[in-house]
Amino acid sequence: EDASDAFQELRDRCDVRVLVESGVFAGLRAPVPAATVREMRRQFKLSKGQMDRCCEMVLLRALDRRDAEAALAYRLFVKSRLYRQNEEVLAGLGREERNAKLHEAFRAVEEAYRATLRSVDERLPRAQ
């Protein structure tokens, strides 16, 4: 059963806060190795989807948008997950349309993450 959007956002805020406070992401940049994500998932007892979202949010929170290489790596990291999540639908599209759909999905996800992070940052010092 899927959680309601409001409950999912609350869960995201709480889990992101715990991950940031724990310091497990200190020094990590996208792409985070799958083994590292699996270990964090096990350690914090999060579902795969929840860990993926939280990992992406914590990385976005620390991302220096002026660093073009880091921004590209982050964008490709998120788009890779989005592609895997929607592979059946996207595989039937042409390359240009598939890339456009992935970019549109990335923008929507990034906007939602930024909204969640604003709420997290109200309660958490930026230095972490």
C-alpha positions as a LaTeX table, in Angstrom:
\begin{tabular}{lrrr}
\hline
Residue & $x$ (\AA) & $y$ (\AA) & $z$ (\AA) \\
\hline
Glu1 & 0.00 & 0.00 & 0.00 \\
Asp2 & 1.34 & 3.43 & $-0.94$ \\
Ala3 & 1.61 & 6.10 & 1.70 \\
Ser4 & $-0.32$ & 9.31 & 1.20 \\
Asp5 & 1.72 & 12.20 & $-0.19$ \\
Ala6 & 1.56 & 14.09 & 3.10 \\
Phe7 & 2.70 & 11.06 & 5.09 \\
Gln8 & 5.50 & 10.37 & 2.57 \\
Glu9 & 6.75 & 13.97 & 2.88 \\
Leu10 & 6.72 & 13.73 & 6.69 \\
Arg11 & 8.64 & 10.47 & 6.52 \\
Asp12 & 11.13 & 11.99 & 4.06 \\
Arg13 & 11.74 & 14.98 & 6.35 \\
Cys14 & 12.30 & 12.79 & 9.39 \\
Asp15 & 14.57 & 10.32 & 7.61 \\
Val16 & 16.63 & 13.04 & 5.88 \\
Arg17 & 17.11 & 14.77 & 9.21 \\
Val18 & 18.31 & 11.54 & 10.85 \\
Leu19 & 20.70 & 10.83 & 7.96 \\
Val20 & 22.15 & 14.35 & 7.99 \\
Glu21 & 22.56 & 14.35 & 11.77 \\
Ser22 & 24.29 & 10.95 & 11.64 \\
Gly23 & 26.96 & 12.28 & 9.29 \\
Val24 & 26.97 & 9.13 & 7.12 \\
Phe25 & 26.92 & 11.25 & 3.96 \\
Ala26 & 29.85 & 13.44 & 4.98 \\
Gly27 & 32.15 & 13.74 & 1.99 \\
Leu28 & 29.96 & 11.67 & $-0.35$ \\
Arg29 & 29.01 & 12.92 & $-3.80$ \\
Ala30 & 26.92 & 11.44 & $-6.58$ \\
Pro31 & 27.07 & 8.79 & $-7.75$ \\
Val32 & 27.08 & 6.96 & $-4.43$ \\
Pro33 & 28.15 & 3.32 & $-4.89$ \\
Ala34 & 25.25 & 0.85 & $-4.66$ \\
Ala35 & 27.03 & $-1.09$ & $-1.90$ \\
Thr36 & 27.26 & 2.08 & 0.20 \\
Val37 & 23.55 & 2.80 & $-0.28$ \\
Arg38 & 22.68 & $-0.81$ & 0.63 \\
Glu39 & 24.76 & $-0.61$ & 3.81 \\
Met40 & 23.11 & 2.68 & 4.85 \\
Arg41 & 19.72 & 1.19 & 4.07 \\
Arg42 & 20.47 & $-1.76$ & 6.33 \\
Gln43 & 21.90 & 0.45 & 9.07 \\
Phe44 & 18.91 & 2.83 & 9.12 \\
Lys45 & 16.30 & 0.17 & 8.32 \\
Leu46 & 14.81 & 2.02 & 5.33 \\
Ser47 & 13.08 & 0.55 & 2.31 \\
Lys48 & 14.94 & 0.73 & $-1.01$ \\
Gly49 & 12.69 & 3.47 & $-2.38$ \\
Gln50 & 12.87 & 5.50 & 0.83 \\
Met51 & 16.66 & 5.21 & 0.97 \\
Asp52 & 16.97 & 6.22 & $-2.70$ \\
Arg53 & 14.86 & 9.35 & $-2.16$ \\
Cys54 & 16.61 & 10.30 & 1.07 \\
Cys55 & 20.04 & 9.72 & $-0.43$ \\
Glu56 & 19.17 & 11.98 & $-3.36$ \\
Met57 & 17.84 & 14.67 & $-1.02$ \\
Val58 & 20.90 & 14.64 & 1.23 \\
Leu59 & 23.16 & 14.84 & $-1.82$ \\
Leu60 & 21.10 & 17.73 & $-3.23$ \\
Arg61 & 21.32 & 19.53 & 0.09 \\
Ala62 & 25.12 & 19.42 & $-0.06$ \\
Leu63 & 25.43 & 20.04 & $-3.81$ \\
Asp64 & 27.36 & 23.12 & $-4.91$ \\
Arg65 & 25.36 & 24.19 & $-7.98$ \\
Arg66 & 28.37 & 26.20 & $-9.19$ \\
Asp67 & 30.29 & 22.94 & $-9.61$ \\
Ala68 & 29.08 & 21.90 & $-13.08$ \\
Glu69 & 30.70 & 18.46 & $-12.86$ \\
Ala70 & 29.07 & 17.68 & $-9.49$ \\
Ala71 & 25.69 & 19.00 & $-10.71$ \\
Leu72 & 25.89 & 16.78 & $-13.81$ \\
Ala73 & 26.86 & 13.73 & $-11.75$ \\
Tyr74 & 23.92 & 14.36 & $-9.39$ \\
Arg75 & 21.46 & 14.84 & $-12.27$ \\
Leu76 & 22.61 & 11.60 & $-13.95$ \\
Phe77 & 22.46 & 9.74 & $-10.62$ \\
Val78 & 18.81 & 10.73 & $-10.12$ \\
Lys79 & 17.86 & 10.19 & $-13.77$ \\
Ser80 & 19.35 & 6.71 & $-13.64$ \\
Arg81 & 17.01 & 5.78 & $-10.79$ \\
Leu82 & 14.07 & 7.40 & $-12.57$ \\
Tyr83 & 14.85 & 5.42 & $-15.70$ \\
Arg84 & 15.07 & 2.12 & $-13.78$ \\
Gln85 & 11.82 & 2.93 & $-12.00$ \\
Asn86 & 10.00 & 3.68 & $-15.28$ \\
Glu87 & 11.95 & 1.47 & $-17.68$ \\
Glu88 & 8.94 & $-0.31$ & $-19.19$ \\
Val89 & 7.29 & 2.93 & $-20.27$ \\
Leu90 & 10.48 & 4.74 & $-21.30$ \\
Ala91 & 11.93 & 1.83 & $-23.31$ \\
Gly92 & 9.13 & 2.23 & $-25.88$ \\
Leu93 & 9.93 & 5.88 & $-26.55$ \\
Gly94 & 12.40 & 7.36 & $-29.00$ \\
Arg95 & 15.66 & 8.72 & $-27.62$ \\
Glu96 & 14.67 & 12.41 & $-27.72$ \\
Glu97 & 11.25 & 11.83 & $-26.19$ \\
Arg98 & 12.73 & 9.53 & $-23.51$ \\
Asn99 & 15.35 & 12.14 & $-22.60$ \\
Ala100 & 12.69 & 14.87 & $-22.49$ \\
Lys101 & 10.47 & 12.75 & $-20.21$ \\
Leu102 & 13.41 & 11.94 & $-17.92$ \\
His103 & 14.39 & 15.59 & $-17.72$ \\
Glu104 & 10.79 & 16.58 & $-16.93$ \\
Ala105 & 10.61 & 13.93 & $-14.21$ \\
Phe106 & 13.98 & 15.05 & $-12.83$ \\
Arg107 & 12.79 & 18.66 & $-12.58$ \\
Ala108 & 9.61 & 17.59 & $-10.76$ \\
Val109 & 11.59 & 15.42 & $-8.33$ \\
Glu110 & 14.15 & 18.17 & $-7.73$ \\
Glu111 & 11.39 & 20.68 & $-7.01$ \\
Ala112 & 9.74 & 18.30 & $-4.52$ \\
Tyr113 & 13.10 & 17.59 & $-2.87$ \\
Arg114 & 13.84 & 21.31 & $-2.51$ \\
Ala115 & 10.47 & 21.85 & $-0.82$ \\
Thr116 & 11.19 & 19.02 & 1.62 \\
Leu117 & 14.72 & 20.31 & 2.25 \\
Arg118 & 13.44 & 23.81 & 3.04 \\
Ser119 & 11.37 & 22.27 & 5.82 \\
Val120 & 14.32 & 20.17 & 7.05 \\
Asp121 & 16.68 & 23.16 & 6.98 \\
Glu122 & 14.33 & 25.20 & 9.18 \\
Arg123 & 15.13 & 22.73 & 11.94 \\
Leu124 & 18.72 & 21.81 & 11.09 \\
Pro125 & 21.87 & 23.92 & 10.87 \\
Arg126 & 23.23 & 24.28 & 7.31 \\
Ala127 & 26.78 & 23.36 & 8.32 \\
Gln128 & 25.85 & 19.68 & 8.67 \\
\hline
\end{tabular}
